[in-house]
Tab-separated table of N, CA and C in Angstrom:
chain	number	residue	atom	x	y	z
A	1	THR	N	65.273	79.119	115.966
A	1	THR	CA	67.294	79.295	115.646
A	1	THR	C	67.795	80.354	116.715
A	2	ASP	N	68.672	81.078	116.476
A	2	ASP	CA	69.373	81.749	117.341
A	2	ASP	C	68.922	82.748	116.695
A	3	GLN	N	69.060	82.404	115.298
A	3	GLN	CA	68.644	84.823	114.702
A	3	GLN	C	67.715	84.786	114.495
A	4	ALA	N	67.017	83.478	115.185
A	4	ALA	CA	65.460	83.698	115.205
A	4	ALA	C	65.178	84.950	116.458
A	5	LYS	N	66.339	84.554	116.863
A	5	LYS	CA	66.158	85.661	118.620
A	5	LYS	C	66.482	87.185	118.371
A	6	ALA	N	66.339	87.372	117.551
A	6	ALA	CA	66.668	88.917	117.310
A	6	ALA	C	67.120	89.578	117.991
A	7	GLY	N	68.466	89.033	118.239
A	7	GLY	CA	69.131	90.161	119.002
A	7	GLY	C	68.974	90.063	121.049
A	8	ARG	N	68.766	89.081	121.423
A	8	ARG	CA	68.221	88.640	122.404
A	8	ARG	C	69.566	88.331	123.087
A	9	VAL	N	69.375	89.226	124.601
A	9	VAL	CA	70.474	88.803	125.560
A	9	VAL	C	70.887	86.889	125.661
A	10	SER	N	69.838	86.830	125.732
A	10	SER	CA	70.248	84.951	125.902
A	10	SER	C	71.069	84.204	124.700
A	11	CYS	N	71.268	83.033	124.152
A	11	CYS	CA	71.756	83.167	123.664
A	11	CYS	C	72.138	81.672	123.322
A	12	ARG	N	72.508	80.366	122.447
A	12	ARG	CA	72.792	80.119	122.272
A	12	ARG	C	74.108	79.314	121.788
A	13	TRP	N	74.962	78.580	123.030
A	13	TRP	CA	76.182	79.147	122.165
A	13	TRP	C	76.934	78.249	120.839
A	14	HIS	N	77.393	78.655	120.754
A	14	HIS	CA	77.844	77.362	119.142
A	14	HIS	C	78.678	76.309	119.673
A	15	ALA	N	78.860	76.260	120.650
A	15	ALA	CA	79.103	74.222	121.422
A	15	ALA	C	78.505	74.468	122.535
A	16	ALA	N	78.350	73.205	123.294
A	16	ALA	CA	77.468	73.462	124.325
A	16	ALA	C	78.873	73.165	125.422
A	17	TYR	N	79.812	72.582	124.951
A	17	TYR	CA	81.183	73.024	126.085
A	17	TYR	C	82.191	72.799	125.305
A	18	SER	N	83.074	74.155	125.742
A	18	SER	CA	84.610	73.666	124.989
A	18	SER	C	85.631	74.325	126.541
A	19	MET	N	86.705	74.151	126.698
A	19	MET	CA	87.785	74.603	127.390
A	19	MET	C	88.609	76.103	127.412
A	20	SER	N	87.859	76.259	126.153
A	20	SER	CA	88.543	77.526	125.301
A	20	SER	C	87.494	78.285	125.784
A	21	THR	N	88.004	80.051	126.051
A	21	THR	CA	87.171	80.887	126.229
A	21	THR	C	86.683	81.664	125.302
A	22	PRO	N	85.004	81.251	125.394
A	22	PRO	CA	83.772	82.155	124.297
A	22	PRO	C	84.420	83.551	124.353
A	23	ILE	N	84.312	83.436	122.649
A	23	ILE	CA	84.411	85.049	121.824
A	23	ILE	C	83.146	85.088	121.128
A	24	VAL	N	82.894	87.098	121.808
A	24	VAL	CA	81.707	87.332	121.343
A	24	VAL	C	82.063	88.722	120.375
A	25	PHE	N	81.544	88.337	119.128
A	25	PHE	CA	81.905	88.857	117.568
A	25	PHE	C	80.725	90.210	117.507
A	26	LEU	N	81.879	90.987	117.889
A	26	LEU	CA	80.929	92.515	118.524
A	26	LEU	C	80.091	93.099	117.103
A	27	ASP	N	79.487	93.919	117.106
A	27	ASP	CA	79.291	94.873	116.078
A	27	ASP	C	78.521	95.821	116.884
A	28	VAL	N	78.984	97.172	116.277
A	28	VAL	CA	78.482	98.384	117.277
A	28	VAL	C	77.131	99.075	117.158
A	29	ASP	N	76.701	99.701	115.691
A	29	ASP	CA	75.376	100.026	115.155
A	29	ASP	C	74.788	98.987	114.860
A	30	GLY	N	73.561	99.014	115.637
A	30	GLY	CA	72.125	97.933	115.769
A	30	GLY	C	72.651	97.324	116.923
A	31	VAL	N	73.601	97.350	117.507
A	31	VAL	CA	74.040	96.039	118.294
A	31	VAL	C	73.687	97.330	119.796
A	32	LEU	N	75.020	97.918	119.361
A	32	LEU	CA	75.449	99.073	121.045
A	32	LEU	C	74.482	99.897	120.878
A	33	ASN	N	74.110	100.758	120.181
A	33	ASN	CA	73.233	102.024	119.757
A	33	ASN	C	72.121	101.505	119.009
A	34	SER	N	70.678	102.345	118.872
A	34	SER	CA	69.781	101.866	117.469
A	34	SER	C	69.064	103.076	117.557
A	35	GLU	N	67.952	102.929	116.050
A	35	GLU	CA	68.023	103.805	115.770
A	35	GLU	C	66.684	104.655	116.721
A	36	VAL	N	66.259	104.195	117.275
A	36	VAL	CA	65.532	105.080	118.199
A	36	VAL	C	66.559	105.852	119.170
A	37	TRP	N	67.538	105.547	119.523
A	37	TRP	CA	68.579	105.680	120.964
A	37	TRP	C	68.999	107.174	120.509
A	38	VAL	N	69.708	107.002	118.304
A	38	VAL	CA	70.278	108.312	117.568
A	38	VAL	C	69.087	109.378	117.426
A	39	ARG	N	67.725	108.987	117.267
A	39	ARG	CA	66.829	109.990	116.913
A	39	ARG	C	66.843	110.523	118.255
A	40	SER	N	66.545	110.067	119.882
A	40	SER	CA	66.905	111.021	120.752
A	40	SER	C	68.086	111.850	120.781
A	41	HIS	N	69.277	112.023	120.080
A	41	HIS	CA	69.955	112.625	120.164
A	41	HIS	C	70.585	112.920	118.683
A	42	PRO	N	69.368	113.584	118.247
A	42	PRO	CA	69.893	114.131	116.923
A	42	PRO	C	71.251	115.460	116.214
A	43	HIS	N	71.446	115.658	117.531
A	43	HIS	CA	72.469	116.903	116.858
A	43	HIS	C	73.937	115.487	116.538
A	44	VAL	N	73.898	114.338	117.346
A	44	VAL	CA	74.907	113.481	117.288
A	44	VAL	C	75.110	113.056	115.881
A	45	ALA	N	76.074	113.031	114.575
A	45	ALA	CA	76.109	112.060	113.985
A	45	ALA	C	76.797	110.718	113.966
A	46	MET	N	76.250	109.838	113.375
A	46	MET	CA	76.857	108.111	113.108
A	46	MET	C	77.631	107.983	112.461
A	47	ILE	N	78.889	108.509	113.458
A	47	ILE	CA	80.684	108.369	112.858
A	47	ILE	C	81.283	107.697	114.135
A	48	PRO	N	81.990	107.057	114.480
A	48	PRO	CA	82.441	106.415	115.789
A	48	PRO	C	83.539	107.687	116.685
A	49	PRO	N	83.378	107.715	117.803
A	49	PRO	CA	83.488	108.933	118.601
A	49	PRO	C	85.064	109.105	118.729
A	50	SER	N	85.571	109.706	118.719
A	50	SER	CA	87.123	110.696	119.020
A	50	SER	C	86.766	110.821	120.242
A	51	PHE	N	88.335	110.185	121.557
A	51	PHE	CA	88.027	110.232	122.680
A	51	PHE	C	88.727	111.891	123.636
A	52	ALA	N	88.701	112.804	122.540
A	52	ALA	CA	88.412	113.908	122.503
A	52	ALA	C	87.532	114.690	123.297
A	53	HIS	N	86.164	114.120	122.949
A	53	HIS	CA	85.108	113.791	123.229
A	53	HIS	C	84.315	113.150	123.378
A	54	ASP	N	84.126	112.587	124.779
A	54	ASP	CA	83.753	111.863	125.666
A	54	ASP	C	82.243	111.199	124.843
A	55	ALA	N	81.712	113.564	125.133
A	55	ALA	CA	80.444	113.153	125.144
A	55	ALA	C	80.025	112.809	124.134
A	56	LEU	N	80.608	112.795	122.477
A	56	LEU	CA	79.691	112.313	121.762
A	56	LEU	C	79.946	110.536	121.779
A	57	ALA	N	81.070	109.867	122.356
A	57	ALA	CA	81.070	108.797	122.892
A	57	ALA	C	79.886	107.937	123.796
A	58	GLU	N	79.168	108.990	124.210
A	58	GLU	CA	78.271	108.442	125.280
A	58	GLU	C	76.946	108.970	124.568
A	59	ALA	N	77.038	109.820	123.489
A	59	ALA	CA	75.527	109.914	122.947
A	59	ALA	C	75.346	108.833	121.585
A	60	LEU	N	76.140	108.119	121.533
A	60	LEU	CA	76.510	107.224	119.951
A	60	LEU	C	76.139	105.480	121.664
A	61	ILE	N	76.490	105.780	121.819
A	61	ILE	CA	76.304	104.040	122.875
A	61	ILE	C	75.161	104.344	123.778
A	62	ASP	N	73.684	102.911	123.317
A	62	ASP	CA	73.236	103.391	124.085
A	62	ASP	C	73.388	102.317	125.841
A	63	PRO	N	73.189	103.136	126.860
A	63	PRO	CA	74.348	102.241	127.967
A	63	PRO	C	73.696	100.926	128.104
A	64	ALA	N	72.329	100.802	128.462
A	64	ALA	CA	71.120	100.093	128.890
A	64	ALA	C	71.845	98.530	127.484
A	65	CYS	N	72.448	98.483	126.641
A	65	CYS	CA	72.450	97.573	125.239
A	65	CYS	C	74.061	97.671	126.166
A	66	VAL	N	74.749	98.307	127.000
A	66	VAL	CA	76.197	98.137	127.125
A	66	VAL	C	75.684	97.205	128.715
A	67	VAL	N	74.558	97.800	128.994
A	67	VAL	CA	74.582	96.784	130.640
A	67	VAL	C	74.135	94.722	129.856
A	68	ARG	N	73.793	95.363	129.121
A	68	ARG	CA	73.298	93.229	128.031
A	68	ARG	C	74.621	92.936	128.028
A	69	LEU	N	74.724	94.244	127.219
A	69	LEU	CA	76.405	93.250	126.686
A	69	LEU	C	77.720	92.418	127.526
A	70	ARG	N	77.343	93.355	128.621
A	70	ARG	CA	78.592	92.838	130.147
A	70	ARG	C	77.263	91.876	130.425
A	71	ARG	N	76.572	91.946	130.890
A	71	ARG	CA	75.620	90.611	131.690
A	71	ARG	C	75.995	89.387	130.217
A	72	LEU	N	75.939	89.780	129.553
A	72	LEU	CA	76.285	88.278	128.829
A	72	LEU	C	77.380	87.808	128.763
A	73	VAL	N	78.781	88.998	128.574
A	73	VAL	CA	80.664	88.598	128.782
A	73	VAL	C	80.227	87.691	129.429
A	74	GLU	N	80.579	88.170	131.038
A	74	GLU	CA	80.171	88.098	132.127
A	74	GLU	C	79.933	86.864	132.586
A	75	THR	N	78.846	86.078	132.226
A	75	THR	CA	78.154	85.406	132.459
A	75	THR	C	78.733	84.388	131.772
A	76	ALA	N	79.144	84.159	130.303
A	76	ALA	CA	79.696	83.066	129.320
A	76	ALA	C	81.005	83.422	129.894
A	77	GLY	N	81.926	84.201	130.542
A	77	GLY	CA	83.155	84.381	130.251
A	77	GLY	C	83.720	84.195	130.093
A	78	ALA	N	83.435	85.279	128.642
A	78	ALA	CA	83.955	85.841	127.559
A	78	ALA	C	84.959	86.492	127.101
A	79	GLN	N	85.532	86.831	125.844
A	79	GLN	CA	85.997	88.225	125.485
A	79	GLN	C	85.189	88.430	124.324
A	80	ILE	N	85.662	89.806	123.849
A	80	ILE	CA	85.044	90.484	123.081
A	80	ILE	C	86.046	90.660	122.101
A	81	VAL	N	85.818	90.557	120.679
A	81	VAL	CA	86.295	90.388	118.928
A	81	VAL	C	85.399	91.250	118.448
A	82	ILE	N	86.071	92.615	118.440
A	82	ILE	CA	85.147	94.046	117.587
A	82	ILE	C	85.645	93.449	116.245
A	83	SER	N	83.767	93.371	116.010
A	83	SER	CA	83.667	92.762	113.704
A	83	SER	C	82.476	94.070	113.441
A	84	SER	N	82.998	95.610	114.094
A	84	SER	CA	82.165	96.907	113.754
A	84	SER	C	83.041	97.256	112.731
A	85	SER	N	82.234	97.855	111.867
A	85	SER	CA	82.444	99.413	111.031
A	85	SER	C	83.734	100.121	112.245
A	86	TRP	N	83.350	100.431	113.002
A	86	TRP	CA	84.184	101.476	114.045
A	86	TRP	C	85.835	100.901	114.298
A	87	ARG	N	86.413	99.736	113.755
A	87	ARG	CA	87.740	99.253	114.030
A	87	ARG	C	88.171	99.603	113.127
A	88	TYR	N	87.838	100.521	112.105
A	88	TYR	CA	88.953	101.084	110.894
A	88	TYR	C	88.884	102.410	111.418
A	89	ARG	N	88.671	103.092	112.937
A	89	ARG	CA	88.467	104.353	113.491
A	89	ARG	C	89.245	104.174	114.439
A	90	MET	N	88.796	103.152	115.245
A	90	MET	CA	89.101	102.851	116.778
A	90	MET	C	89.783	101.373	117.278
A	91	GLU	N	90.688	101.624	117.850
A	91	GLU	CA	91.947	100.100	118.149
A	91	GLU	C	91.171	100.088	119.493
A	92	PRO	N	91.401	98.397	119.999
A	92	PRO	CA	91.105	97.232	120.708
A	92	PRO	C	90.650	99.237	122.046
A	93	GLU	N	91.908	98.945	121.870
A	93	GLU	CA	92.649	99.876	123.795
A	93	GLU	C	91.120	101.176	123.537
A	94	GLU	N	90.887	101.826	122.723
A	94	GLU	CA	90.248	103.306	122.911
A	94	GLU	C	88.750	101.842	123.175
A	95	PHE	N	88.018	100.792	122.713
A	95	PHE	CA	86.947	99.929	122.322
A	95	PHE	C	86.827	99.933	124.448
A	96	ALA	N	87.892	99.513	125.067
A	96	ALA	CA	87.568	99.466	126.153
A	96	ALA	C	88.220	100.456	127.102
A	97	LYS	N	88.113	101.892	126.472
A	97	LYS	CA	88.385	102.895	127.184
A	97	LYS	C	86.562	103.196	127.427
A	98	MET	N	86.053	103.609	126.307
A	98	MET	CA	83.931	103.392	125.845
A	98	MET	C	83.629	102.463	126.864
A	99	PHE	N	83.949	101.557	126.469
A	99	PHE	CA	83.415	100.853	127.922
A	99	PHE	C	83.361	100.616	129.285
A	100	ALA	N	84.550	101.844	129.238
A	100	ALA	CA	84.734	102.056	130.706
A	100	ALA	C	84.438	103.548	130.873
A	101	MET	N	83.855	104.118	130.069
A	101	MET	CA	83.087	105.001	130.080
A	101	MET	C	81.097	104.421	130.419
A	102	PHE	N	80.962	103.277	130.644
A	102	PHE	CA	79.707	102.986	131.234
A	102	PHE	C	80.009	102.075	132.267
A	103	ASP	N	80.708	102.647	133.348
A	103	ASP	CA	81.053	101.362	134.421
A	103	ASP	C	81.449	100.669	134.504
A	104	TRP	N	82.196	99.909	132.865
A	104	TRP	CA	82.579	98.146	132.822
A	104	TRP	C	83.808	99.033	132.468
A	105	ALA	N	85.460	99.294	133.338
A	105	ALA	CA	86.391	99.268	133.453
A	105	ALA	C	87.325	97.688	133.105
A	106	ALA	N	86.710	96.249	133.348
A	106	ALA	CA	87.382	95.455	132.785
A	106	ALA	C	86.597	94.693	131.913
A	107	ALA	N	85.986	95.816	130.315
A	107	ALA	CA	85.823	95.113	129.688
A	107	ALA	C	86.638	94.011	128.574
A	108	PRO	N	86.700	92.776	128.294
A	108	PRO	CA	87.847	92.229	127.920
A	108	PRO	C	87.984	92.695	126.310
A	109	VAL	N	87.992	93.829	125.787
A	109	VAL	CA	88.014	93.780	124.343
A	109	VAL	C	89.519	92.904	124.328
A	110	VAL	N	89.618	92.069	123.567
A	110	VAL	CA	90.873	91.144	123.039
A	110	VAL	C	91.504	92.355	121.471
A	111	GLY	N	91.135	92.315	120.627
A	111	GLY	CA	90.777	92.432	119.039
A	111	GLY	C	89.696	92.909	118.969
A	112	HIS	N	90.007	93.117	117.368
A	112	HIS	CA	88.922	92.988	115.902
A	112	HIS	C	89.800	92.249	114.824
A	113	THR	N	88.451	91.577	114.428
A	113	THR	CA	89.148	91.121	113.106
A	113	THR	C	89.234	92.145	111.477
A	114	PRO	N	90.170	91.044	110.972
A	114	PRO	CA	91.802	91.615	109.855
A	114	PRO	C	90.354	93.024	109.880
A	115	LEU	N	91.672	93.786	108.988
A	115	LEU	CA	91.348	94.750	108.138
A	115	LEU	C	91.120	94.696	106.727
A	116	SER	N	90.326	94.760	106.086
A	116	SER	CA	90.278	94.970	104.687
A	116	SER	C	89.477	95.777	104.111
A	117	LEU	N	90.682	95.604	103.130
A	117	LEU	CA	89.820	97.004	101.489
A	117	LEU	C	89.242	96.165	100.992
A	118	SER	N	88.617	95.209	101.048
A	118	SER	CA	87.228	95.044	100.349
A	118	SER	C	86.530	94.787	100.797
A	119	SER	N	84.732	94.472	100.399
A	119	SER	CA	84.541	94.308	101.129
A	119	SER	C	83.504	92.419	100.934
A	120	ALA	N	84.653	92.171	101.949
A	120	ALA	CA	84.297	91.061	102.708
A	120	ALA	C	83.054	90.813	102.919
A	121	PRO	N	82.992	89.999	103.457
A	121	PRO	CA	81.487	90.055	104.450
A	121	PRO	C	81.803	89.376	106.120
A	122	ARG	N	80.862	89.747	106.754
A	122	ARG	CA	81.750	89.719	108.264
A	122	ARG	C	82.347	87.755	108.501
A	123	GLY	N	80.713	87.527	108.076
A	123	GLY	CA	81.559	85.912	108.376
A	123	GLY	C	82.889	85.469	108.064
A	124	ARG	N	83.963	86.050	106.635
A	124	ARG	CA	84.689	85.640	106.374
A	124	ARG	C	85.656	86.430	107.802
A	125	GLU	N	85.500	87.525	107.895
A	125	GLU	CA	86.182	88.014	108.592
A	125	GLU	C	86.594	87.295	109.899
A	126	VAL	N	85.592	87.274	110.445
A	126	VAL	CA	85.450	86.320	111.898
A	126	VAL	C	86.043	84.999	111.919
A	127	SER	N	85.497	84.440	110.549
A	127	SER	CA	87.315	83.347	109.807
A	127	SER	C	88.039	83.610	109.786
A	128	ASN	N	88.243	84.247	109.330
A	128	ASN	CA	89.843	84.876	108.809
A	128	ASN	C	90.336	85.352	110.464
A	129	TRP	N	89.370	85.369	111.519
A	129	TRP	CA	90.420	85.517	112.970
A	129	TRP	C	90.743	84.617	113.426
A	130	LEU	N	89.659	83.496	113.387
A	130	LEU	CA	89.356	82.497	114.431
A	130	LEU	C	90.409	81.690	113.300
A	131	GLY	N	90.725	81.545	112.508
A	131	GLY	CA	91.553	80.598	112.330
A	131	GLY	C	93.187	80.772	112.244
A	132	ARG	N	93.644	82.436	112.676
A	132	ARG	CA	94.364	82.990	113.133
A	132	ARG	C	95.015	83.144	114.273
A	133	HIS	N	93.421	82.971	115.560
A	133	HIS	CA	93.956	83.225	116.748
A	133	HIS	C	93.637	82.466	117.610
A	134	LYS	N	93.088	80.765	117.092
A	134	LYS	CA	92.381	80.388	117.710
A	134	LYS	C	92.311	78.818	116.805
A	135	PRO	N	92.983	78.876	116.500
A	135	PRO	CA	93.759	77.369	115.639
A	135	PRO	C	92.987	76.126	116.443
A	136	GLU	N	92.086	75.581	117.569
A	136	GLU	CA	91.183	74.563	117.831
A	136	GLU	C	89.540	74.916	118.019
A	137	PHE	N	89.238	74.603	117.736
A	137	PHE	CA	87.091	75.161	118.285
A	137	PHE	C	87.342	75.946	119.446
A	138	VAL	N	86.854	77.046	119.367
A	138	VAL	CA	85.779	77.649	120.549
A	138	VAL	C	84.875	78.452	120.142
A	139	PRO	N	83.922	78.266	121.591
A	139	PRO	CA	82.157	78.727	121.259
A	139	PRO	C	83.014	80.169	121.055
A	140	TYR	N	81.470	80.193	120.469
A	140	TYR	CA	81.697	81.941	119.523
A	140	TYR	C	80.261	82.083	119.316
A	141	VAL	N	80.167	83.816	119.828
A	141	VAL	CA	78.791	83.781	118.590
A	141	VAL	C	79.174	85.361	118.491
A	142	CYS	N	77.633	85.999	117.636
A	142	CYS	CA	78.382	86.970	116.595
A	142	CYS	C	76.761	87.953	116.911
A	143	LEU	N	77.189	89.184	117.443
A	143	LEU	CA	76.212	89.764	117.621
A	143	LEU	C	76.226	90.884	116.594
A	144	ASP	N	75.232	91.159	116.036
A	144	ASP	CA	75.590	92.043	114.802
A	144	ASP	C	73.569	92.555	114.436
A	145	ASP	N	73.389	93.275	113.100
A	145	ASP	CA	72.293	93.873	112.590
A	145	ASP	C	72.010	93.794	111.135
A	146	ILE	N	73.242	92.541	110.530
A	146	ILE	CA	73.245	92.661	108.755
A	146	ILE	C	73.637	90.947	109.084
A	147	GLU	N	72.630	90.605	108.303
A	147	GLU	CA	73.179	89.067	107.946
A	147	GLU	C	74.044	88.755	107.273
A	148	GLN	N	75.747	88.958	107.780
A	148	GLN	CA	76.381	88.662	106.219
A	148	GLN	C	77.336	87.968	106.549
A	149	PHE	N	76.869	86.250	107.797
A	149	PHE	CA	77.543	85.542	107.844
A	149	PHE	C	76.776	84.203	106.736
A	150	PHE	N	78.286	83.208	107.938
A	150	PHE	CA	78.110	82.089	106.695
A	150	PHE	C	76.872	80.900	107.794
A	151	PRO	N	75.952	79.832	107.096
A	151	PRO	CA	75.497	79.177	108.323
A	151	PRO	C	75.354	78.939	108.979
A	152	HIS	N	76.402	78.714	108.555
A	152	HIS	CA	77.120	77.836	109.924
A	152	HIS	C	77.097	78.095	111.170
A	153	GLN	N	78.177	79.933	110.893
A	153	GLN	CA	78.477	80.717	111.979
A	153	GLN	C	76.925	81.210	113.028
A	154	PRO	N	77.091	81.121	114.088
A	154	PRO	CA	76.299	81.389	114.780
A	154	PRO	C	75.958	82.806	114.854
A	155	LEU	N	74.726	83.924	114.593
A	155	LEU	CA	74.151	84.993	115.311
A	155	LEU	C	73.426	85.199	115.675
A	156	VAL	N	73.338	86.018	116.663
A	156	VAL	CA	72.387	86.650	117.320
A	156	VAL	C	72.256	88.417	116.166
A	157	ARG	N	70.936	87.710	115.103
A	157	ARG	CA	70.679	89.369	115.051
A	157	ARG	C	70.009	90.518	115.772
A	158	THR	N	70.374	91.476	115.757
A	158	THR	CA	69.150	92.350	116.540
A	158	THR	C	68.928	92.874	116.090
A	159	ASP	N	67.618	93.456	115.882
A	159	ASP	CA	67.131	94.656	115.397
A	159	ASP	C	67.866	95.825	115.560
A	160	PRO	N	68.003	96.381	114.306
A	160	PRO	CA	68.538	98.225	114.050
A	160	PRO	C	67.815	99.245	115.253
A	161	GLU	N	66.190	98.970	115.158
A	161	GLU	CA	65.191	99.989	115.859
A	161	GLU	C	65.467	99.569	116.805
A	162	ILE	N	66.269	98.660	118.021
A	162	ILE	CA	66.114	98.531	119.136
A	162	ILE	C	67.397	98.457	119.360
A	163	GLY	N	68.498	97.837	118.765
A	163	GLY	CA	69.328	97.488	119.280
A	163	GLY	C	69.279	96.194	120.778
A	164	LEU	N	70.445	95.501	121.340
A	164	LEU	CA	70.773	94.261	121.783
A	164	LEU	C	69.239	94.232	122.821
A	165	ALA	N	68.978	93.202	122.848
A	165	ALA	CA	67.423	93.872	123.772
A	165	ALA	C	67.859	92.262	124.851
A	166	ASP	N	67.320	92.779	125.418
A	166	ASP	CA	66.467	91.155	127.042
A	166	ASP	C	65.464	90.072	126.332
A	167	SER	N	66.367	89.432	126.941
A	167	SER	CA	65.120	87.683	125.761
A	167	SER	C	63.675	88.136	127.202
């Protein structure tokens, strides 16, 4: 299954073919960084960066994981929707700026899942976003290190120790 691939970049989309643009629902912690990466930067707390401090953002994000994400997104012709808790502190435009710091100026960040005061599982947030923005079926995949999704939702679960890895 896709979940068994443990965060591998190669993955099967939710549908074999669709005229709609695929969506990557993206978590950050455990996907674009890892426990190994954070341990190598002990002076940095695990908090979303302030873009007044670009060095902090660069220390929190593993450039190799950004390269892998970019390859996946560009190969699939996909767009990115942020599903990470980082969305509570950063707007989609700030994520685009963050990716630009890693030489990906055209990162197609198109939004984030709904903000909620409840502790709704990410799968519900993904369903809500799809219902509001993509009323017709669209292929998608969820990249996350936590399994908070419905069984029918395509999840590539990463290993938080290493983040997004090659297949």
